[in-house]
Tab-separated table of C-alpha atoms and ligand atoms in Angstrom:
chain	number	residue	atom	x	y	z
G	15	MET	CA	18.326	-10.259	-2.656
G	16	ASN	CA	17.962	-8.457	0.782
G	17	ILE	CA	16.876	-4.906	0.356
G	18	LEU	CA	17.153	-2.415	3.143
G	19	VAL	CA	14.052	0.176	3.100
G	20	THR	CA	14.686	2.947	5.355
G	21	GLY	CA	11.181	4.626	5.989
G	22	GLY	CA	9.685	1.229	4.918
G	23	ALA	CA	6.710	1.984	7.288
G	24	GLY	CA	5.678	5.245	5.467
G	25	PHE	CA	2.957	5.851	2.630
G	26	ILE	CA	5.375	5.245	-0.274
G	27	GLY	CA	7.677	2.709	1.681
G	28	SER	CA	5.007	0.281	2.567
G	29	HIS	CA	3.619	0.069	-0.734
G	30	THR	CA	6.943	-0.727	-2.043
G	31	VAL	CA	7.742	-3.359	0.427
G	32	VAL	CA	4.737	-5.265	-0.922
G	33	GLU	CA	6.086	-4.911	-4.430
G	34	LEU	CA	9.397	-6.100	-3.330
G	35	GLU	CA	8.069	-9.231	-2.001
G	36	ASN	CA	5.951	-9.796	-5.014
G	37	ALA	CA	8.992	-9.464	-7.031
G	38	GLY	CA	11.065	-11.971	-4.959
G	39	PHE	CA	13.152	-9.557	-2.798
G	40	ARG	CA	13.351	-9.543	0.845
G	41	PRO	CA	12.721	-6.393	2.186
G	42	ILE	CA	14.084	-5.414	5.613
G	43	ILE	CA	12.524	-2.134	6.978
G	44	LEU	CA	14.428	0.398	8.791
G	45	ASP	CA	12.092	3.044	10.409
G	46	ASP	CA	11.827	5.195	13.720
G	47	PHE	CA	8.079	5.705	13.439
G	48	SER	CA	8.474	9.356	13.854
G	49	ASN	CA	5.723	9.870	11.071
G	50	SER	CA	4.218	6.498	10.683
G	51	GLU	CA	2.339	3.923	12.896
G	52	LYS	CA	3.292	0.265	13.905
G	53	SER	CA	-0.264	-0.677	12.344
G	54	VAL	CA	1.353	-0.507	9.177
G	55	LEU	CA	3.114	-3.752	9.872
G	56	ASP	CA	-0.145	-5.479	10.565
G	57	GLY	CA	-1.438	-4.267	7.335
G	58	LEU	CA	1.703	-5.601	5.570
G	59	LYS	CA	1.152	-9.081	7.182
G	60	ASN	CA	-2.302	-9.290	6.093
G	61	ILE	CA	-1.357	-8.492	2.414
G	62	LEU	CA	1.654	-10.772	2.379
G	63	GLY	CA	0.675	-13.620	4.955
G	64	HIS	CA	3.684	-13.334	7.053
G	65	ASP	CA	5.602	-10.498	9.149
G	66	VAL	CA	7.860	-8.455	7.308
G	67	GLU	CA	11.363	-7.775	9.354
G	68	CYS	CA	11.257	-4.522	10.728
G	69	ILE	CA	14.010	-2.669	12.781
G	70	GLU	CA	12.983	0.192	14.974
G	71	GLY	CA	15.735	3.060	14.477
G	72	ASN	CA	16.843	6.218	13.284
G	73	CYS	CA	18.688	6.148	9.856
G	74	ASN	CA	20.187	9.428	10.691
G	75	ASP	CA	22.600	7.662	13.309
G	76	THR	CA	25.683	6.176	12.080
G	77	GLU	CA	25.817	3.388	15.083
G	78	VAL	CA	22.218	2.418	14.129
G	79	LEU	CA	23.172	1.881	10.587
G	80	ARG	CA	26.360	0.090	11.209
G	81	SER	CA	24.470	-2.383	13.363
G	82	VAL	CA	21.910	-3.166	10.785
G	83	PHE	CA	24.564	-3.764	8.182
G	84	ALA	CA	26.530	-5.930	10.493
G	85	SER	CA	23.888	-8.045	11.347
G	86	HIS	CA	22.402	-8.610	7.865
G	87	LYS	CA	23.702	-9.276	4.348
G	88	ILE	CA	22.345	-6.176	2.616
G	89	ASP	CA	22.497	-6.158	-1.214
G	90	GLY	CA	20.782	-2.814	-1.823
G	91	VAL	CA	18.940	0.065	-0.375
G	92	ILE	CA	15.956	1.980	-0.946
G	93	HIS	CA	16.247	5.248	0.867
G	94	PHE	CA	12.805	6.636	1.798
G	95	ALA	CA	13.257	7.836	5.245
G	96	ALA	CA	12.839	11.857	5.226
G	97	ALA	CA	10.816	14.591	6.643
G	98	LYS	CA	8.626	15.970	4.173
G	99	ALA	CA	6.430	18.778	5.332
G	100	VAL	CA	7.020	21.917	3.270
G	101	GLY	CA	5.879	24.432	5.662
G	102	GLU	CA	7.460	22.828	8.566
G	103	SER	CA	10.855	22.990	6.701
G	104	VAL	CA	10.281	26.783	6.406
G	105	GLU	CA	10.073	27.113	10.147
G	106	ASN	CA	12.504	24.548	11.007
G	107	PRO	CA	15.272	24.391	8.236
G	108	LEU	CA	18.006	22.644	10.326
G	109	LYS	CA	15.692	19.901	11.081
G	110	TYR	CA	15.280	19.096	7.333
G	111	TYR	CA	19.135	19.721	6.440
G	112	ASP	CA	20.095	17.640	9.303
G	113	LEU	CA	17.750	14.666	8.911
G	114	ASN	CA	17.255	14.426	5.218
G	115	VAL	CA	20.870	15.311	4.050
G	116	GLY	CA	22.658	13.816	7.077
G	117	SER	CA	21.004	10.531	6.798
G	118	LEU	CA	21.929	10.401	3.140
G	119	ILE	CA	25.550	11.037	3.835
G	120	LYS	CA	25.656	8.491	6.800
G	121	LEU	CA	23.906	5.927	4.785
G	122	ILE	CA	26.527	6.298	1.728
G	123	ARG	CA	29.236	6.014	4.225
G	124	THR	CA	27.986	3.115	5.986
G	125	MET	CA	27.096	1.373	2.608
G	126	GLU	CA	30.719	2.023	1.524
G	127	GLU	CA	32.046	0.311	4.970
G	128	PHE	CA	30.097	-2.570	4.251
G	129	GLY	CA	30.752	-3.137	0.423
G	130	VAL	CA	26.889	-2.172	-0.633
G	131	LYS	CA	26.904	-0.361	-3.778
G	132	LYS	CA	23.241	0.051	-5.043
G	133	MET	CA	20.736	2.678	-3.970
G	134	VAL	CA	17.382	4.000	-5.128
G	135	PHE	CA	16.710	7.334	-3.681
G	136	SER	CA	13.241	9.288	-3.191
G	137	SER	CA	13.527	12.626	-4.969
G	138	SER	CA	10.847	14.663	-6.001
G	139	CYS	CA	9.462	16.890	-9.011
G	140	THR	CA	10.009	19.640	-6.508
G	141	VAL	CA	13.452	20.055	-8.042
G	142	TYR	CA	11.968	21.388	-11.282
G	143	GLY	CA	10.429	24.432	-9.245
G	144	GLU	CA	7.923	26.305	-11.691
G	145	PRO	CA	9.119	24.811	-14.877
G	146	ASP	CA	9.126	27.242	-17.924
G	147	GLU	CA	7.756	24.375	-19.914
G	148	ILE	CA	5.683	21.280	-19.443
G	149	PRO	CA	5.959	18.284	-19.452
G	150	VAL	CA	9.363	18.403	-17.632
G	151	THR	CA	11.907	15.887	-18.896
G	152	GLU	CA	14.669	14.796	-16.760
G	153	SER	CA	16.942	17.411	-18.710
G	154	THR	CA	14.864	20.302	-17.724
G	155	PRO	CA	16.853	22.426	-15.595
G	156	ARG	CA	16.286	22.211	-12.099
G	157	LYS	CA	15.268	25.544	-10.428
G	158	PRO	CA	16.164	27.258	-6.990
G	159	ALA	CA	13.883	25.182	-4.629
G	160	ASN	CA	11.054	27.166	-2.913
G	161	SER	CA	11.388	25.484	0.451
G	162	PRO	CA	14.192	23.848	2.558
G	163	TYR	CA	12.528	20.677	2.055
G	164	GLY	CA	12.750	21.051	-1.750
G	165	ASN	CA	16.247	22.063	-1.394
G	166	THR	CA	17.273	18.980	0.695
G	167	LYS	CA	15.972	16.806	-2.351
G	168	THR	CA	18.181	18.860	-4.782
G	169	ILE	CA	21.168	18.686	-2.461
G	170	CYS	CA	20.812	14.963	-2.130
G	171	GLU	CA	20.698	14.498	-5.672
G	172	ASP	CA	23.911	16.363	-6.108
G	173	ILE	CA	25.468	14.392	-3.138
G	174	LEU	CA	24.535	10.955	-5.101
G	175	ARG	CA	25.805	12.549	-8.370
G	176	ASP	CA	29.219	13.460	-6.870
G	177	THR	CA	29.931	10.371	-5.070
G	178	VAL	CA	29.578	8.521	-8.326
G	179	LEU	CA	31.614	11.122	-10.069
G	180	SER	CA	34.480	10.782	-7.191
G	181	GLY	CA	35.303	7.324	-9.061
G	182	ARG	CA	33.599	5.245	-6.422
G	183	ASN	CA	32.243	2.252	-7.733
G	184	ALA	CA	28.471	2.576	-6.867
G	185	GLN	CA	25.428	2.489	-8.619
G	186	PHE	CA	22.630	5.351	-7.460
G	187	VAL	CA	19.436	6.218	-9.106
G	188	ALA	CA	16.973	9.194	-7.900
G	189	LEU	CA	13.463	8.737	-8.625
G	190	ARG	CA	11.717	12.107	-9.082
G	191	TYR	CA	7.994	11.547	-7.683
G	192	PHE	CA	5.210	13.639	-8.902
G	193	ASN	CA	2.177	13.581	-6.572
G	194	PRO	CA	1.545	9.946	-5.152
G	195	ILE	CA	-2.225	9.131	-4.192
G	196	GLY	CA	-4.279	6.311	-3.454
G	197	ALA	CA	-3.694	3.318	-1.433
G	198	HIS	CA	-2.980	-0.464	-1.901
G	199	GLU	CA	-6.383	-2.158	-3.390
G	200	THR	CA	-6.769	-4.455	-0.425
G	201	ALA	CA	-7.126	-1.194	1.732
G	202	GLU	CA	-4.490	-2.852	4.343
G	203	ILE	CA	-2.107	-0.060	3.908
G	204	GLY	CA	-2.527	3.745	2.703
G	205	GLU	CA	-1.597	7.342	3.550
G	206	LEU	CA	-1.626	8.155	7.400
G	207	PRO	CA	-1.024	11.727	7.847
G	208	SER	CA	-0.616	12.841	11.305
G	209	GLY	CA	-2.853	15.987	12.339
G	210	VAL	CA	-4.246	17.942	9.655
G	211	PRO	CA	-3.356	16.575	6.388
G	212	SER	CA	-1.545	19.255	4.031
G	213	ASN	CA	-1.801	17.198	1.119
G	214	LEU	CA	-4.965	17.291	-1.260
G	215	VAL	CA	-6.167	13.551	-1.251
G	216	PRO	CA	-5.892	12.548	2.345
G	217	TYR	CA	-7.857	16.080	2.961
G	218	ILE	CA	-10.468	15.333	0.496
G	219	THR	CA	-10.894	11.724	1.963
G	220	GLN	CA	-11.192	12.996	5.564
G	221	THR	CA	-13.653	15.710	4.502
G	222	ALA	CA	-15.847	13.074	2.637
G	223	ALA	CA	-15.698	11.064	6.041
G	224	GLY	CA	-16.834	14.000	8.020
G	225	LEU	CA	-13.607	14.283	9.810
G	226	ARG	CA	-13.036	17.958	8.260
G	227	ASN	CA	-15.843	20.519	7.581
G	228	GLU	CA	-14.921	21.483	4.023
G	229	LEU	CA	-11.931	21.393	1.624
G	230	THR	CA	-10.263	24.429	0.619
G	231	ILE	CA	-9.101	24.810	-3.013
G	232	PHE	CA	-6.291	26.817	-2.938
G	233	GLY	CA	-6.959	29.323	-5.672
G	234	ASP	CA	-9.072	29.302	-8.848
G	235	ASP	CA	-7.517	32.090	-10.884
G	236	TYR	CA	-4.312	30.347	-12.151
G	237	ASP	CA	-3.546	30.333	-16.025
G	238	THR	CA	-4.820	26.822	-16.217
G	239	ILE	CA	-7.803	24.836	-17.891
G	240	ASP	CA	-10.209	25.700	-14.899
G	241	GLY	CA	-8.055	28.043	-12.818
G	242	THR	CA	-6.713	25.464	-10.327
G	243	ASN	CA	-3.239	24.038	-10.179
G	244	ILE	CA	-2.339	21.296	-12.427
G	245	ARG	CA	-0.390	17.951	-11.063
G	246	ASP	CA	0.692	14.740	-12.142
G	247	PHE	CA	-1.361	12.412	-9.739
G	248	ILE	CA	0.215	8.843	-9.637
G	249	HIS	CA	-1.066	5.856	-8.017
G	250	VAL	CA	1.185	4.852	-4.962
G	251	VAL	CA	1.309	1.318	-6.459
G	252	ASP	CA	2.477	2.213	-9.686
G	253	LEU	CA	5.016	4.335	-7.823
G	254	ALA	CA	6.197	1.309	-5.642
G	255	LYS	CA	6.628	-0.563	-8.900
G	256	ALA	CA	9.073	1.889	-10.236
G	257	HIS	CA	11.413	1.108	-7.200
G	258	VAL	CA	11.661	-2.733	-8.129
G	259	LEU	CA	12.394	-1.975	-11.651
G	260	ALA	CA	15.052	0.466	-10.704
G	261	LEU	CA	16.814	-2.069	-8.580
G	262	LYS	CA	16.397	-4.773	-11.069
G	263	PHE	CA	18.118	-2.270	-13.597
G	264	LEU	CA	20.741	-1.562	-10.907
G	265	GLU	CA	21.547	-5.286	-10.332
G	266	GLU	CA	22.621	-5.390	-13.890
G	267	LYS	CA	25.033	-2.472	-13.703
G	268	GLU	CA	28.601	-2.996	-12.605
G	269	GLU	CA	30.273	0.440	-13.601
G	270	ALA	CA	29.788	3.507	-11.576
G	271	TYR	CA	26.314	4.757	-12.277
G	272	TYR	CA	24.069	7.689	-11.473
G	273	ASP	CA	20.739	8.918	-13.227
G	274	VAL	CA	17.357	10.577	-12.410
G	275	PHE	CA	14.379	9.455	-13.638
G	276	ASN	CA	10.854	11.066	-13.580
G	277	ILE	CA	8.071	8.818	-12.005
G	278	GLY	CA	4.582	10.047	-12.915
G	279	THR	CA	1.842	9.396	-15.306
G	280	GLY	CA	2.964	11.939	-18.166
G	281	LYS	CA	-0.491	13.486	-17.859
G	282	GLY	CA	-1.666	16.599	-15.820
G	283	ASN	CA	-4.972	17.152	-14.024
G	284	SER	CA	-6.311	20.054	-12.419
G	285	VAL	CA	-7.313	20.221	-8.615
G	286	LYS	CA	-10.815	20.727	-9.535
G	287	GLU	CA	-10.753	17.697	-11.920
G	288	LEU	CA	-9.395	15.624	-9.178
G	289	VAL	CA	-12.137	16.696	-6.785
G	290	ASP	CA	-14.991	16.021	-9.606
G	291	THR	CA	-13.554	12.787	-10.251
G	292	PHE	CA	-13.443	11.812	-6.674
G	293	GLU	CA	-17.052	12.728	-6.309
G	294	GLU	CA	-18.241	10.864	-9.535
G	295	VAL	CA	-16.280	7.660	-8.995
G	296	ASN	CA	-17.283	7.357	-5.134
G	297	GLY	CA	-20.701	8.642	-5.583
G	298	VAL	CA	-20.108	10.956	-2.636
G	299	LYS	CA	-20.544	14.821	-2.487
G	300	LEU	CA	-17.835	16.776	-1.279
G	301	ASN	CA	-18.084	19.910	0.695
G	302	TYR	CA	-15.447	22.426	-0.866
G	303	LYS	CA	-14.985	26.195	-1.217
G	304	ILE	CA	-12.477	28.146	-3.038
G	305	GLY	CA	-9.830	30.108	-1.009
G	306	PRO	CA	-6.902	32.005	-1.622
G	307	ARG	CA	-3.713	30.695	-3.361
G	308	ARG	CA	-1.449	28.765	-0.940
G	309	PRO	CA	1.993	30.684	-1.122
G	310	GLY	CA	4.734	28.695	-2.766
G	311	ASP	CA	2.628	26.512	-4.881
G	312	THR	CA	3.656	25.292	-8.282
G	313	ILE	CA	1.227	26.543	-10.744
G	314	LYS	CA	1.407	23.535	-13.310
G	315	ILE	CA	3.482	20.612	-13.513
G	316	TYR	CA	3.532	17.178	-15.153
G	317	GLY	CA	6.470	14.714	-16.146
G	318	ASP	CA	7.469	13.444	-19.454
G	319	VAL	CA	7.951	9.737	-18.539
G	320	ASN	CA	9.511	8.340	-21.580
G	321	LYS	CA	12.990	7.820	-20.305
G	322	SER	CA	11.573	5.542	-17.347
G	323	GLN	CA	9.780	3.796	-19.912
G	324	ASP	CA	12.608	3.126	-22.175
G	325	ILE	CA	15.436	2.497	-19.642
G	326	LEU	CA	13.633	1.168	-16.521
G	327	GLY	CA	10.909	-0.475	-18.691
G	328	TRP	CA	8.277	1.334	-16.220
G	329	LYS	CA	5.093	2.887	-16.818
G	330	ALA	CA	2.174	3.908	-14.617
G	331	GLU	CA	-0.817	1.611	-15.414
G	332	LYS	CA	-3.643	2.732	-12.889
G	333	THR	CA	-5.929	5.539	-13.787
G	334	LEU	CA	-6.881	8.584	-11.513
G	335	ALA	CA	-10.203	7.245	-10.917
G	336	GLU	CA	-8.882	3.827	-9.389
G	337	ALA	CA	-6.411	5.646	-7.340
G	338	LEU	CA	-9.125	7.887	-5.852
G	339	LYS	CA	-11.473	4.703	-5.232
G	340	ASP	CA	-8.666	3.030	-3.462
G	341	ALA	CA	-7.812	6.182	-1.339
G	342	TRP	CA	-11.697	6.309	-0.488
G	343	ARG	CA	-11.908	2.595	0.395
G	344	TRP	CA	-8.732	3.091	2.490
G	345	GLN	CA	-10.367	6.185	4.560
G	346	GLN	CA	-13.584	3.973	5.190
G	347	LYS	CA	-11.562	1.100	6.401
G	348	LEU	CA	-9.570	3.633	8.900
G	349	ALA	CA	-13.133	4.833	9.950
G	350	GLU	CA	-14.233	1.047	10.710
G	351	ARG	CA	-10.880	0.475	12.848
G	352	LYS	CA	-11.756	3.251	15.265
O	29	UFG	N1	-4.518	21.534	-2.464
O	29	UFG	C1	-5.690	22.281	-2.306
O	29	UFG	N2	-6.468	22.265	-0.919
O	29	UFG	C2	-5.628	21.454	0.017
O	29	UFG	C3	-4.576	20.739	-0.300
O	29	UFG	C4	-3.929	20.976	-1.454
O	29	UFG	O1	-6.202	22.997	-3.020
O	29	UFG	O2	-6.176	21.359	1.060
O	29	UFG	C5	-3.950	21.758	-3.640
O	29	UFG	C6	-2.555	22.628	-3.804
O	29	UFG	O3	-2.747	23.867	-3.830
O	29	UFG	C7	-2.053	21.921	-5.132
O	29	UFG	C8	-2.531	20.456	-4.910
O	29	UFG	O4	-3.659	20.441	-4.242
O	29	UFG	O5	-2.438	22.545	-6.002
O	29	UFG	C9	-1.489	19.460	-4.536
O	29	UFG	O6	-1.259	19.748	-3.194
O	29	UFG	P1	-0.415	18.714	-2.250
O	29	UFG	O7	0.022	19.396	-0.984
O	29	UFG	O8	-1.109	17.343	-2.170
O	29	UFG	O9	0.875	18.531	-3.111
O	29	UFG	P2	1.931	19.480	-3.603
O	29	UFG	O10	2.121	19.396	-5.133
O	29	UFG	O11	2.075	20.708	-3.184
O	29	UFG	O12	3.392	18.641	-2.958
O	29	UFG	C10	3.729	17.605	-3.335
O	29	UFG	C11	4.287	16.761	-2.288
O	29	UFG	C12	5.628	17.608	-1.570
O	29	UFG	C13	6.582	17.875	-2.619
O	29	UFG	C14	5.886	18.623	-3.837
O	29	UFG	C15	6.658	18.782	-5.226
O	29	UFG	O13	3.407	16.785	-1.244
O	29	UFG	O14	6.032	16.887	-0.746
O	29	UFG	O15	4.701	17.731	-4.282
O	29	UFG	O16	7.402	17.662	-5.218
O	29	UFG	F1	7.477	18.924	-2.264
């Protein structure tokens, strides 16, 4: 099966390309490299032993999409391509609505035109906002998003649901990711944030590598075990494998279908626990300080993942320690390259 992977050169996309190949699918990347680097393709080649087909183009452009679908027999789509910086989305909401919502609409229309029915969509636990109870299950009510970025994920889920409800024969799933971290164990691919990282783990690895002076932990006065935020940190390779199982699940479906699945570990760790684990497993001392809370941060969230296990047959296998070792190995590999 040929699978179009939009945003396939990105962090989660590139790891998913590897797992698709491992499972016998043929991934075709569509990426405009607006937030990724072409060197990712070399990393993929080193892992897989051959080139992965990659089309350079913007998936928010119907003509680009049409030409991809016209020149390839596409059997299914994994739609990663999106902008994802929470802060930027507050400053430039139209960019986010245009790109994230616009590309999904164009993609669904083009899929319809070419008779392609199956899609796995990248959603986020951001749709739960600050939940009243944890762990969150898929039936935990969604809350109003606290950023335009988060709102695009909620809107995109609704677009997928309503398209299926309209009676169209399509099979869609939205995977609600918790916090992806880590890198491929070969250190050939990993996270490549442009500029100053806003996510925790790349900031940690860059600080440990001496590229940043110190990490600031955003608040230690929350009502949690040690006062820092709680997240469900999931190894990106486990997350990638969930896409393969979701596609296999959709392969069996013939009727119109839409559903959402939590993709996390089912376990919460505090920011401080993550920092301590990083130091311990990698034998490095991290320079950090406690700073003020970051506006808009969810206090604590982690996911119940029984539904993914029962229906998709998926479960996270890697530990936090493995993820943090892989992230650090990747950062060291990046340093060697320079
Ligand atoms: N953190 C720090 N210092 C930093 C960076 C982060 O203390 O320098 C803390 C944050 O306050 C938070 C935790 O580390 O408590 C995780 O922060 P990230 O920015 O790595 O991740 P978030 O949970 O804020 O955001 C992630 C994704 C978003 C998505 C959101 C909800 O990065 O794209 O989950 O789904 F919107």
